[in-house]
Coordinates of C-alpha atoms in Angstrom, one line a residue:
X29 CA 164.1 54.0 157.3
X30 CA 164.4 54.9 153.7
X31 CA 161.2 56.2 152.1
X32 CA 159.9 53.7 149.5
X33 CA 159.3 56.6 147.0
X34 CA 163.0 57.4 146.9
X35 CA 163.8 53.9 145.8
X36 CA 161.5 53.9 142.7
X37 CA 163.1 52.7 139.5
X38 CA 162.3 51.9 135.9
X39 CA 163.1 48.5 134.5
X40 CA 164.4 48.2 131.0
X41 CA 163.9 44.7 129.7
X42 CA 163.8 42.6 126.5
X43 CA 161.8 39.5 125.7
X44 CA 161.8 36.0 127.1
X45 CA 164.6 33.7 125.8
X46 CA 166.7 36.9 125.3
X47 CA 169.3 37.1 122.6
X48 CA 172.3 39.3 122.4
X49 CA 170.3 42.3 121.0
X50 CA 167.7 42.0 123.8
X51 CA 170.3 42.0 126.6
X52 CA 172.8 44.5 125.2
X53 CA 170.1 47.0 124.1
X54 CA 168.5 46.8 127.6
X55 CA 171.9 47.6 129.2
X56 CA 172.7 50.4 126.9
X57 CA 169.3 52.0 127.0
X58 CA 169.0 51.8 130.8
X59 CA 172.3 53.7 131.0
X60 CA 171.2 56.3 128.5
X61 CA 167.8 56.9 130.2
X62 CA 169.5 57.2 133.6
X63 CA 171.8 59.9 132.2
X64 CA 169.0 61.7 130.5
X65 CA 166.5 61.7 133.3
X66 CA 168.4 61.4 136.6
X67 CA 166.0 58.6 137.5
X68 CA 167.4 55.1 138.1
X69 CA 166.8 52.9 135.1
X70 CA 167.8 49.3 135.6
X71 CA 168.5 46.8 132.9
X72 CA 166.9 43.4 133.5
X73 CA 166.6 40.1 131.6
X74 CA 163.4 38.1 131.1
X75 CA 165.1 34.7 130.8
X76 CA 168.4 32.8 130.7
X77 CA 171.4 34.3 128.9
X78 CA 172.5 32.2 126.0
X79 CA 176.1 31.2 125.3
X80 CA 176.7 33.8 122.6
X81 CA 175.5 36.6 124.9
X82 CA 177.5 35.2 127.9
X83 CA 180.6 35.4 125.7
X84 CA 179.9 39.0 124.8
X85 CA 179.3 40.1 128.4
X86 CA 182.4 38.3 129.7
X87 CA 184.6 39.6 126.9
X88 CA 183.7 43.2 127.6
X89 CA 183.5 42.8 131.4
X90 CA 179.8 43.5 131.9
X91 CA 177.7 41.7 134.5
X92 CA 174.5 40.0 133.2
X93 CA 171.3 41.9 134.2
X94 CA 169.3 40.4 137.1
X95 CA 166.3 38.2 136.1
X96 CA 162.9 39.9 136.1
X97 CA 160.4 37.1 135.9
X98 CA 157.1 38.8 136.9
X99 CA 155.9 42.4 136.7
X100 CA 152.9 42.0 139.0
X101 CA 152.8 44.5 141.8
X102 CA 154.6 43.4 145.0
X103 CA 154.5 44.6 148.6
X104 CA 157.6 46.7 147.8
X105 CA 155.5 48.7 145.4
X106 CA 153.1 49.7 148.2
X107 CA 153.7 52.7 150.5
X108 CA 153.9 50.6 153.7
X109 CA 153.6 52.2 157.1
X110 CA 157.2 52.4 158.1
X111 CA 157.8 52.0 161.8
X112 CA 160.6 51.4 164.3
X113 CA 160.2 48.3 166.4
X114 CA 159.9 48.6 170.2
X115 CA 162.0 46.7 172.7
X116 CA 160.2 44.0 174.6
X117 CA 161.2 45.6 177.9
X118 CA 159.2 48.8 177.5
X119 CA 156.1 49.1 179.7
X120 CA 152.5 48.6 178.7
X121 CA 152.0 52.3 179.5
X122 CA 154.7 53.4 177.1
X123 CA 153.3 51.2 174.4
X124 CA 149.8 52.7 174.9
X125 CA 151.1 56.2 174.8
X126 CA 152.9 55.5 171.5
X127 CA 149.7 54.0 170.0
X128 CA 147.8 57.2 170.8
X129 CA 150.6 59.4 169.5
X130 CA 150.8 57.7 166.1
X131 CA 147.2 56.6 165.9
X132 CA 148.0 52.9 165.4
X133 CA 146.3 49.9 167.1
X134 CA 149.3 47.5 166.7
X135 CA 153.0 48.0 167.5
X136 CA 155.9 45.7 166.6
X137 CA 158.2 44.3 169.2
X138 CA 161.7 43.7 167.8
X139 CA 165.1 42.6 168.8
X140 CA 168.0 43.4 166.5
X141 CA 165.4 44.3 163.9
X142 CA 163.9 40.8 164.0
X143 CA 160.2 40.6 164.9
X144 CA 159.6 39.0 168.3
X145 CA 155.9 39.8 168.5
X146 CA 153.0 42.3 168.3
X147 CA 151.3 44.3 171.0
X148 CA 147.8 45.3 170.2
X149 CA 145.1 47.4 171.9
X150 CA 143.4 44.0 172.7
X151 CA 146.5 42.8 174.5
X152 CA 146.7 46.0 176.6
X153 CA 143.0 45.7 177.4
X154 CA 143.7 42.1 178.6
X155 CA 146.5 43.5 180.9
X156 CA 144.0 45.9 182.5
X157 CA 140.8 43.8 182.7
X158 CA 141.8 40.2 183.0
X159 CA 144.8 40.2 185.4
X160 CA 144.0 39.4 189.1
X161 CA 147.4 38.0 190.0
X162 CA 149.3 40.2 192.5
X163 CA 152.5 38.4 191.6
X164 CA 152.3 39.2 187.9
X165 CA 155.0 41.9 188.1
X166 CA 157.6 39.4 189.1
X167 CA 156.3 36.7 186.7
X168 CA 156.8 39.3 183.9
X169 CA 160.3 40.2 185.2
X170 CA 159.4 43.9 185.5
X171 CA 162.3 46.3 185.7
X172 CA 162.3 48.9 188.6
X173 CA 162.8 51.8 186.2
X174 CA 159.7 50.7 184.3
X175 CA 157.8 50.8 187.6
X176 CA 159.1 54.3 188.4
X177 CA 158.3 55.7 185.0
X178 CA 154.8 54.3 184.9
X179 CA 153.8 55.8 188.3
X180 CA 155.7 59.1 187.5
X181 CA 158.1 58.2 190.3
X182 CA 161.7 58.8 191.2
X183 CA 164.1 56.1 192.3
X184 CA 165.7 57.2 195.7
X185 CA 167.8 54.1 196.4
X186 CA 168.7 50.8 194.8
X187 CA 169.5 49.6 191.3
X188 CA 167.0 51.1 188.7
X189 CA 168.1 48.4 186.2
X190 CA 167.2 45.6 188.5
X191 CA 164.2 43.4 188.1
X192 CA 161.4 42.3 190.4
X193 CA 162.1 38.6 190.4
X194 CA 160.1 37.3 193.4
X195 CA 157.2 38.3 195.6
X196 CA 153.9 40.0 195.0
X197 CA 152.5 43.6 195.0
X198 CA 151.1 44.6 198.4
X199 CA 149.4 47.8 199.6
X200 CA 150.3 48.4 203.3
X201 CA 147.3 50.1 204.8
X202 CA 147.4 48.4 208.3
X203 CA 149.6 48.9 211.3
X204 CA 153.1 47.4 211.4
X205 CA 151.7 44.5 213.4
X206 CA 149.2 43.7 210.7
X207 CA 151.8 44.2 207.9
X208 CA 153.8 41.3 209.3
X209 CA 150.9 38.9 208.7
X210 CA 150.6 39.4 204.9
X211 CA 153.9 40.9 203.7
X212 CA 156.7 38.5 202.8
X213 CA 160.3 38.8 201.9
X214 CA 161.0 40.2 198.4
X215 CA 157.5 41.7 198.1
X216 CA 156.9 45.1 196.5
X217 CA 155.1 47.3 199.1
X218 CA 153.0 50.4 198.4
X219 CA 153.3 52.7 201.5
X220 CA 152.0 55.9 202.8
X221 CA 153.7 58.6 204.9
X222 CA 154.2 56.6 208.2
X223 CA 157.8 56.0 209.0
X224 CA 157.1 53.1 211.3
X225 CA 155.5 51.3 208.3
X226 CA 158.7 52.1 206.3
X227 CA 160.8 50.6 209.0
X228 CA 158.6 47.5 209.2
X229 CA 158.9 47.0 205.4
X230 CA 162.7 47.1 205.7
X231 CA 162.7 44.7 208.6
X232 CA 160.6 42.3 206.5
X233 CA 163.3 42.6 203.8
X234 CA 161.0 43.6 201.0
X235 CA 162.6 44.1 197.5
X236 CA 160.9 47.4 196.7
X237 CA 159.2 50.2 198.6
X238 CA 156.9 52.5 196.7
X239 CA 156.2 55.6 198.9
X240 CA 153.2 57.7 197.8
X241 CA 152.3 61.4 197.8
X242 CA 155.9 62.6 197.5
X243 CA 156.5 61.8 201.2
X244 CA 159.9 62.9 202.5
X245 CA 162.0 59.9 203.3
X246 CA 164.2 60.1 206.3
X247 CA 168.0 59.6 206.1
X248 CA 167.6 56.6 208.4
X249 CA 165.2 54.8 206.0
X250 CA 167.5 55.6 203.0
X251 CA 170.5 54.3 204.8
X252 CA 168.8 51.1 206.0
X253 CA 167.4 50.5 202.5
X254 CA 170.8 50.9 200.9
X255 CA 172.3 48.4 203.3
X256 CA 169.8 45.8 202.4
X257 CA 169.7 46.8 198.7
X258 CA 166.1 47.6 198.8
X259 CA 164.8 49.8 196.0
X260 CA 162.8 52.9 197.1
X261 CA 160.6 54.7 194.6
X262 CA 158.9 58.0 195.5
X263 CA 155.7 58.8 193.6
X264 CA 153.4 61.9 193.7
X265 CA 150.3 59.8 193.4
X266 CA 148.1 58.5 196.3
X267 CA 148.1 54.8 197.1
X268 CA 144.9 54.1 195.1
X269 CA 146.2 55.7 191.9
X270 CA 149.6 54.1 192.3
X271 CA 148.1 50.6 192.7
X272 CA 145.9 51.2 189.7
X273 CA 148.8 52.3 187.5
X274 CA 151.5 49.9 188.7
X275 CA 150.4 46.9 186.5
X276 CA 151.0 49.2 183.4
X277 CA 154.7 48.9 184.2
X278 CA 154.7 45.2 183.0
X279 CA 157.0 44.8 179.9
X280 CA 155.1 44.4 176.7
X281 CA 156.8 41.1 175.9
X282 CA 154.7 39.5 178.6
X283 CA 151.4 40.3 176.9
X284 CA 152.5 40.5 173.3
X285 CA 151.2 38.1 170.6
X286 CA 153.9 35.7 169.6
X287 CA 152.1 32.9 167.9
X288 CA 149.9 32.9 164.8
X289 CA 151.4 36.1 163.3
X290 CA 150.9 36.5 159.6
X291 CA 153.7 38.5 158.0
X292 CA 154.6 39.2 154.4
X293 CA 157.9 39.8 152.6
X294 CA 158.7 42.8 150.4
X295 CA 158.7 40.5 147.4
X296 CA 155.3 38.9 148.0
X297 CA 152.8 39.7 145.2
X298 CA 149.8 41.9 146.2
X299 CA 147.3 39.5 144.8
X300 CA 148.5 36.8 147.2
X301 CA 148.5 39.3 150.1
X302 CA 144.9 40.2 149.4
X303 CA 143.9 36.6 149.5
X304 CA 145.4 36.1 152.9
X305 CA 144.0 39.4 154.2
X306 CA 140.5 38.4 153.1
X307 CA 140.7 35.4 155.4
X308 CA 142.1 37.1 158.5
X309 CA 140.6 39.7 160.9
X310 CA 143.8 41.6 161.6
X311 CA 144.0 45.2 160.8
X312 CA 147.8 45.5 160.3
X313 CA 150.2 42.9 158.9
X314 CA 154.0 43.1 159.5
X315 CA 156.4 43.3 156.5
X316 CA 159.8 41.7 156.6
X317 CA 162.7 42.2 154.2
X318 CA 164.7 39.3 152.6
X319 CA 166.8 39.0 155.8
X320 CA 163.8 38.8 158.1
X321 CA 164.2 42.4 159.4
X322 CA 161.0 44.2 160.3
X323 CA 160.2 47.0 157.8
X324 CA 156.7 48.2 158.7
X325 CA 153.0 47.4 158.4
X326 CA 150.6 47.0 155.6
X327 CA 146.8 47.2 155.8
X328 CA 144.0 46.7 153.4
X329 CA 143.6 50.5 152.9
X330 CA 147.2 50.9 151.8
X331 CA 146.7 48.3 149.0
X332 CA 144.4 50.8 147.4
X333 CA 147.3 53.0 146.6
X334 CA 149.6 50.4 145.1
X335 CA 152.1 51.7 142.5
X336 CA 152.5 49.7 139.3
X337 CA 156.0 48.8 138.2
X338 CA 157.3 51.1 135.5
X339 CA 159.0 49.3 132.5
X340 CA 160.5 50.1 129.2
X341 CA 160.3 47.2 126.6
X342 CA 163.1 46.8 124.1
X343 CA 163.4 44.4 121.2
X344 CA 159.8 43.2 121.3
X345 CA 156.1 44.3 121.4
X346 CA 154.5 40.9 121.5
X347 CA 152.6 40.0 124.7
X348 CA 153.6 36.3 124.5
X349 CA 157.2 37.4 124.5
X350 CA 156.9 39.9 127.4
X351 CA 157.6 39.3 131.1
X352 CA 154.7 37.7 132.9
X353 CA 152.4 40.3 134.5
X354 CA 153.0 42.9 131.8
X355 CA 149.2 43.7 132.0
X356 CA 149.7 45.0 135.5
X357 CA 152.7 47.1 134.7
X358 CA 152.9 50.7 133.5
X359 CA 154.7 50.5 130.1
X360 CA 156.5 53.8 129.5
X361 CA 158.3 53.2 126.2
X362 CA 158.7 50.5 123.6
X363 CA 161.9 50.4 121.4
X364 CA 161.7 47.7 118.7
X365 CA 162.3 46.7 115.2
X366 CA 159.8 43.8 114.8
X367 CA 156.3 43.8 113.4
X368 CA 153.5 45.5 115.4
X369 CA 151.8 43.1 117.7
X370 CA 149.7 42.6 120.8
X371 CA 151.1 44.7 123.7
X372 CA 148.3 46.9 125.1
X373 CA 148.9 49.9 127.3
X374 CA 146.6 51.9 129.6
X375 CA 147.7 55.3 128.3
X376 CA 149.8 56.6 125.4
X377 CA 153.5 55.6 125.4
X378 CA 156.6 56.6 123.5
X379 CA 156.8 53.9 120.8
X380 CA 159.8 53.9 118.5
X381 CA 159.7 51.1 115.8
X382 CA 162.0 51.2 112.8
X383 CA 162.5 48.7 110.0
X384 CA 166.2 48.0 110.8
X385 CA 168.0 44.8 111.5
X386 CA 168.6 45.4 115.2
X387 CA 167.2 47.3 118.2
X388 CA 170.8 48.3 119.1
X389 CA 170.9 50.3 115.9
X390 CA 168.0 52.4 117.2
X391 CA 169.5 52.8 120.6
X392 CA 172.7 54.1 119.0
X393 CA 170.6 56.7 117.1
X394 CA 169.0 57.8 120.3
X395 CA 172.4 58.3 121.9
X396 CA 173.5 60.5 118.9
X397 CA 170.2 62.4 118.8
X398 CA 170.6 63.5 122.5
X399 CA 174.3 64.4 122.1
X400 CA 175.4 61.7 124.5
X401 CA 178.7 60.0 123.8
X402 CA 178.7 56.2 123.7
X403 CA 181.5 54.9 125.9
X404 CA 183.8 52.1 124.7
X405 CA 182.1 49.3 126.6
X406 CA 178.6 50.3 125.5
X407 CA 179.8 50.7 121.9
X408 CA 181.2 47.1 122.1
X409 CA 177.9 45.8 123.4
X410 CA 175.8 47.6 120.8
X411 CA 178.2 46.5 118.0
X412 CA 177.9 42.9 119.2
X413 CA 174.1 43.1 119.2
X414 CA 174.1 44.3 115.5
X415 CA 176.6 41.6 114.4
X416 CA 174.4 39.0 116.1
X417 CA 171.0 40.1 114.8
X418 CA 172.2 40.7 111.3
X419 CA 174.4 37.6 111.1
X420 CA 177.3 39.9 110.4
X421 CA 175.3 41.7 107.7
X422 CA 174.2 38.5 105.9
X423 CA 170.6 38.6 107.1
X424 CA 168.0 40.2 104.7
X425 CA 166.9 42.3 107.7
X426 CA 170.2 44.1 107.7
X427 CA 170.0 47.7 106.3
X428 CA 172.8 50.0 105.3
X429 CA 172.2 51.9 108.6
X430 CA 172.8 48.7 110.6
X431 CA 176.1 48.1 108.8
X432 CA 177.2 51.7 109.0
X433 CA 176.3 51.9 112.7
X434 CA 178.1 48.6 113.6
X435 CA 181.3 49.8 111.9
X436 CA 181.2 53.2 113.8
X437 CA 180.7 51.3 117.1
X438 CA 183.5 48.8 116.3
X439 CA 185.9 51.8 115.7
X440 CA 184.8 53.4 119.0
X441 CA 185.2 50.1 120.9
X442 CA 188.4 49.2 119.2
X443 CA 187.2 45.7 118.0
X444 CA 187.5 43.9 114.7
X445 CA 184.1 43.0 113.5
X446 CA 185.0 39.8 111.6
X447 CA 187.0 38.5 114.6
X448 CA 184.2 39.4 117.0
X449 CA 181.6 37.7 114.8
X450 CA 183.6 34.5 114.5
X451 CA 184.1 34.3 118.3
X452 CA 180.5 35.1 119.0
X453 CA 179.0 32.6 116.6
X454 CA 181.4 29.9 117.7
X455 CA 180.4 30.5 121.4
X456 CA 176.7 30.5 120.4
X457 CA 176.8 27.2 118.6
X458 CA 178.9 25.5 121.3
X459 CA 176.0 23.6 122.9
X460 CA 178.0 20.7 124.4
X461 CA 176.4 19.4 127.6
X462 CA 173.1 21.2 127.0
X463 CA 169.8 19.3 127.1
X464 CA 167.3 19.3 124.3
X465 CA 165.1 21.6 126.3
X466 CA 167.9 24.1 126.9
X467 CA 168.9 24.1 123.2
X468 CA 165.2 24.4 122.1
X469 CA 164.5 27.5 124.2
X470 CA 167.9 29.3 123.9
X471 CA 166.5 31.6 121.2
X472 CA 162.7 31.0 121.2
X473 CA 159.8 33.3 120.5
X474 CA 156.0 32.7 120.8
X475 CA 153.5 34.2 118.5
X476 CA 149.7 34.3 118.3
X477 CA 148.5 33.7 114.8
X478 CA 144.7 33.6 114.5
X479 CA 143.5 31.1 117.1
X480 CA 146.9 29.3 117.3
X481 CA 149.8 29.7 119.6
X482 CA 153.0 29.1 117.6
X483 CA 156.6 28.9 118.8
X484 CA 159.7 29.5 116.6
X485 CA 163.2 28.7 117.9
X486 CA 166.5 29.2 116.1
X487 CA 170.2 28.1 116.3
X488 CA 172.8 29.7 114.1
X489 CA 176.1 27.9 113.4
X490 CA 179.0 28.1 111.0
X491 CA 179.4 24.3 111.2
X492 CA 177.1 21.9 109.2
X493 CA 178.1 18.9 111.3
X494 CA 177.3 20.7 114.5
X495 CA 173.8 21.5 113.1
X496 CA 173.3 17.8 112.3
X497 CA 174.0 16.9 115.9
X498 CA 171.7 19.6 117.2
X499 CA 169.0 18.2 114.9
X500 CA 169.4 14.7 116.5
X501 CA 169.0 16.2 119.9
X502 CA 166.2 18.7 119.4
X503 CA 163.8 17.0 116.9
X504 CA 162.6 14.2 119.3
X505 CA 161.9 16.8 121.9
X506 CA 159.6 19.1 119.9
X507 CA 156.4 17.3 121.0
X508 CA 157.3 17.7 124.7
X509 CA 158.1 21.4 124.0
X510 CA 154.8 22.0 122.4
X511 CA 152.9 20.3 125.2
X512 CA 154.8 22.1 128.0
X513 CA 154.2 25.5 126.5
X514 CA 150.6 24.9 125.2
X515 CA 151.6 25.4 121.6
X516 CA 149.7 24.1 118.6
X517 CA 152.8 24.2 116.4
X518 CA 156.6 24.5 116.8
X519 CA 159.2 25.4 114.2
X520 CA 162.9 25.2 114.8
X521 CA 165.4 26.8 112.5
X522 CA 168.8 25.2 112.0
X523 CA 170.5 28.1 110.3
X524 CA 173.9 27.7 108.5
X525 CA 175.5 31.1 108.5
X526 CA 178.1 30.1 105.8
X527 CA 175.6 28.6 103.3
X528 CA 173.0 31.2 104.2
X529 CA 170.3 28.5 104.5
X530 CA 168.0 26.9 107.1
X531 CA 166.7 23.5 107.7
X532 CA 163.3 23.8 109.4
X533 CA 162.1 21.3 111.9
X534 CA 158.3 21.2 112.2
X535 CA 155.9 19.8 114.7
X536 CA 152.1 20.1 114.9
X537 CA 149.1 19.2 112.8
X538 CA 150.0 19.9 109.2
X539 CA 152.9 22.1 110.3
X540 CA 155.3 20.6 107.8
X541 CA 152.8 20.6 105.0
X542 CA 152.0 24.3 105.6
X543 CA 155.7 25.2 105.3
X544 CA 156.3 23.1 102.2
X545 CA 153.3 24.8 100.5
X546 CA 154.3 28.3 101.7
X547 CA 157.8 28.0 100.2
X548 CA 156.6 26.1 97.1
X549 CA 158.6 23.0 97.9
X550 CA 157.7 19.4 96.9
X551 CA 155.1 17.9 99.3
X552 CA 157.0 14.6 99.4
X553 CA 160.2 16.3 100.7
X554 CA 161.7 14.5 103.7
X555 CA 163.4 17.7 104.9
X556 CA 162.3 21.3 104.8
X557 CA 165.4 23.1 103.5
X558 CA 165.0 26.8 102.9
X559 CA 167.8 28.3 100.8
X560 CA 168.5 31.9 101.4
X561 CA 166.4 32.0 104.6
X562 CA 168.3 33.0 107.7
X563 CA 166.0 35.5 109.4
X564 CA 163.2 34.5 111.6
X565 CA 161.8 38.0 111.8
X566 CA 161.8 39.0 108.2
X567 CA 161.8 35.7 106.2
X568 CA 160.2 33.0 108.3
X569 CA 157.6 34.6 110.6
X570 CA 155.9 36.7 107.9
X571 CA 155.6 33.7 105.6
X572 CA 154.4 31.6 108.5
X573 CA 151.7 34.1 109.5
X574 CA 150.3 34.4 105.9
X575 CA 150.3 30.6 105.5
X576 CA 148.4 30.0 108.8
X577 CA 145.9 32.8 108.2
X578 CA 145.0 31.4 104.9

């Protein structure tokens, strides 16, 4: 099996409700870090990909990152006890010897990698102490080669792959006359060195003769046994030792535990595993992969050495915007262009925050600083992110560095910025068939302001009529959105890229009044229209924070 440590990776992920910058920056930075470190860095997304970003990824032939919904530690983050499964046909003795060899009290019984059962020390003790049935070897369909191996014997005649299917185990200590009274056809008979007893056993048509103390077997006995297809096993042990050992040849599947097995998958969360373990007395629990294949065992002790997921955050440093379970993860880096907020880390991290219009601008700088060429596809993604976040350089968050970087990337990617922007914004504002919930949370961020949880969503469009239709759909839904996400206030920006203005939809106690006051608008205004306001990050959120804190 592959060692878990060799599969360690670092996730690069943006915020929930990801936009084009969040997705494209994660993809580009994961590729850069993999080249720089040789360690696998994998881009992930923390939510649904919006229409604009889908257009960008499809246009440049890039697959959307896999969803990362929770950063809590999982079973796959634990060094499980990796183990090959045993076949159900191996003997109790072989299982016991393996237990001693690897110092484990439980072994998995598998078939084609699928878990059939578990054999434990307790099961083996039961086979020794609580079995008084002389016919148990046939009931358990014990193979002759198992019997020979268990008693350190050698098969002299007969089919070693055959099974004892009928009869009981008998020790022939009496004379041939006495043997005929208790030995029946198909029995397995343990014999000494008397040839007359061997002949009697053949005459009674037993299925197997176990001859003790390495007694030489005559050619006559061998020939007669072959004619009747009787298995002969020669063992160096005396009859007492042989009779004591022979039950250990029973296949483990006969005594293994098949019912009431508690197993976990590689994707189960450690917290949930601990809850189950606390209620059960078992020492080891089997682990299965997504296809149900046995992977190994996990124990309480191994949970003490759980490895936290390693993650790099891009385009956010707000806890409310981060993937669930961020508190349990090891944050290695944060690359962002927003205000400093509430992400807390256990130790020091590399934190790069610049007052630019887009995270992709910072990622491009890091490529250049490390002398790594940006390939055509990555250049196209980063250029698209800058165009999106700066509204093609119209946003007040846009800096000369953003515009200069976007133009360099466009040249490297061979794209026309104006044509790209038009196609992106048209794709992003094409919301036909989407529900009010889907539209509301396409580009949505949550903030903690004082003692209030506040949400701000935004839709950008170049079409005023389209924004009116979106307003009709979204405005009645805001109350449900606030309730479902435990928000005191929600603000939704309907941003017209052409007129560079925003109509702000407000929900919550005094939400509209706060915004009218903040922007010095008449308190009797039916609509909150903010001229020149297109940026959530630089124009709306700072004003909102100041207003609510006052």
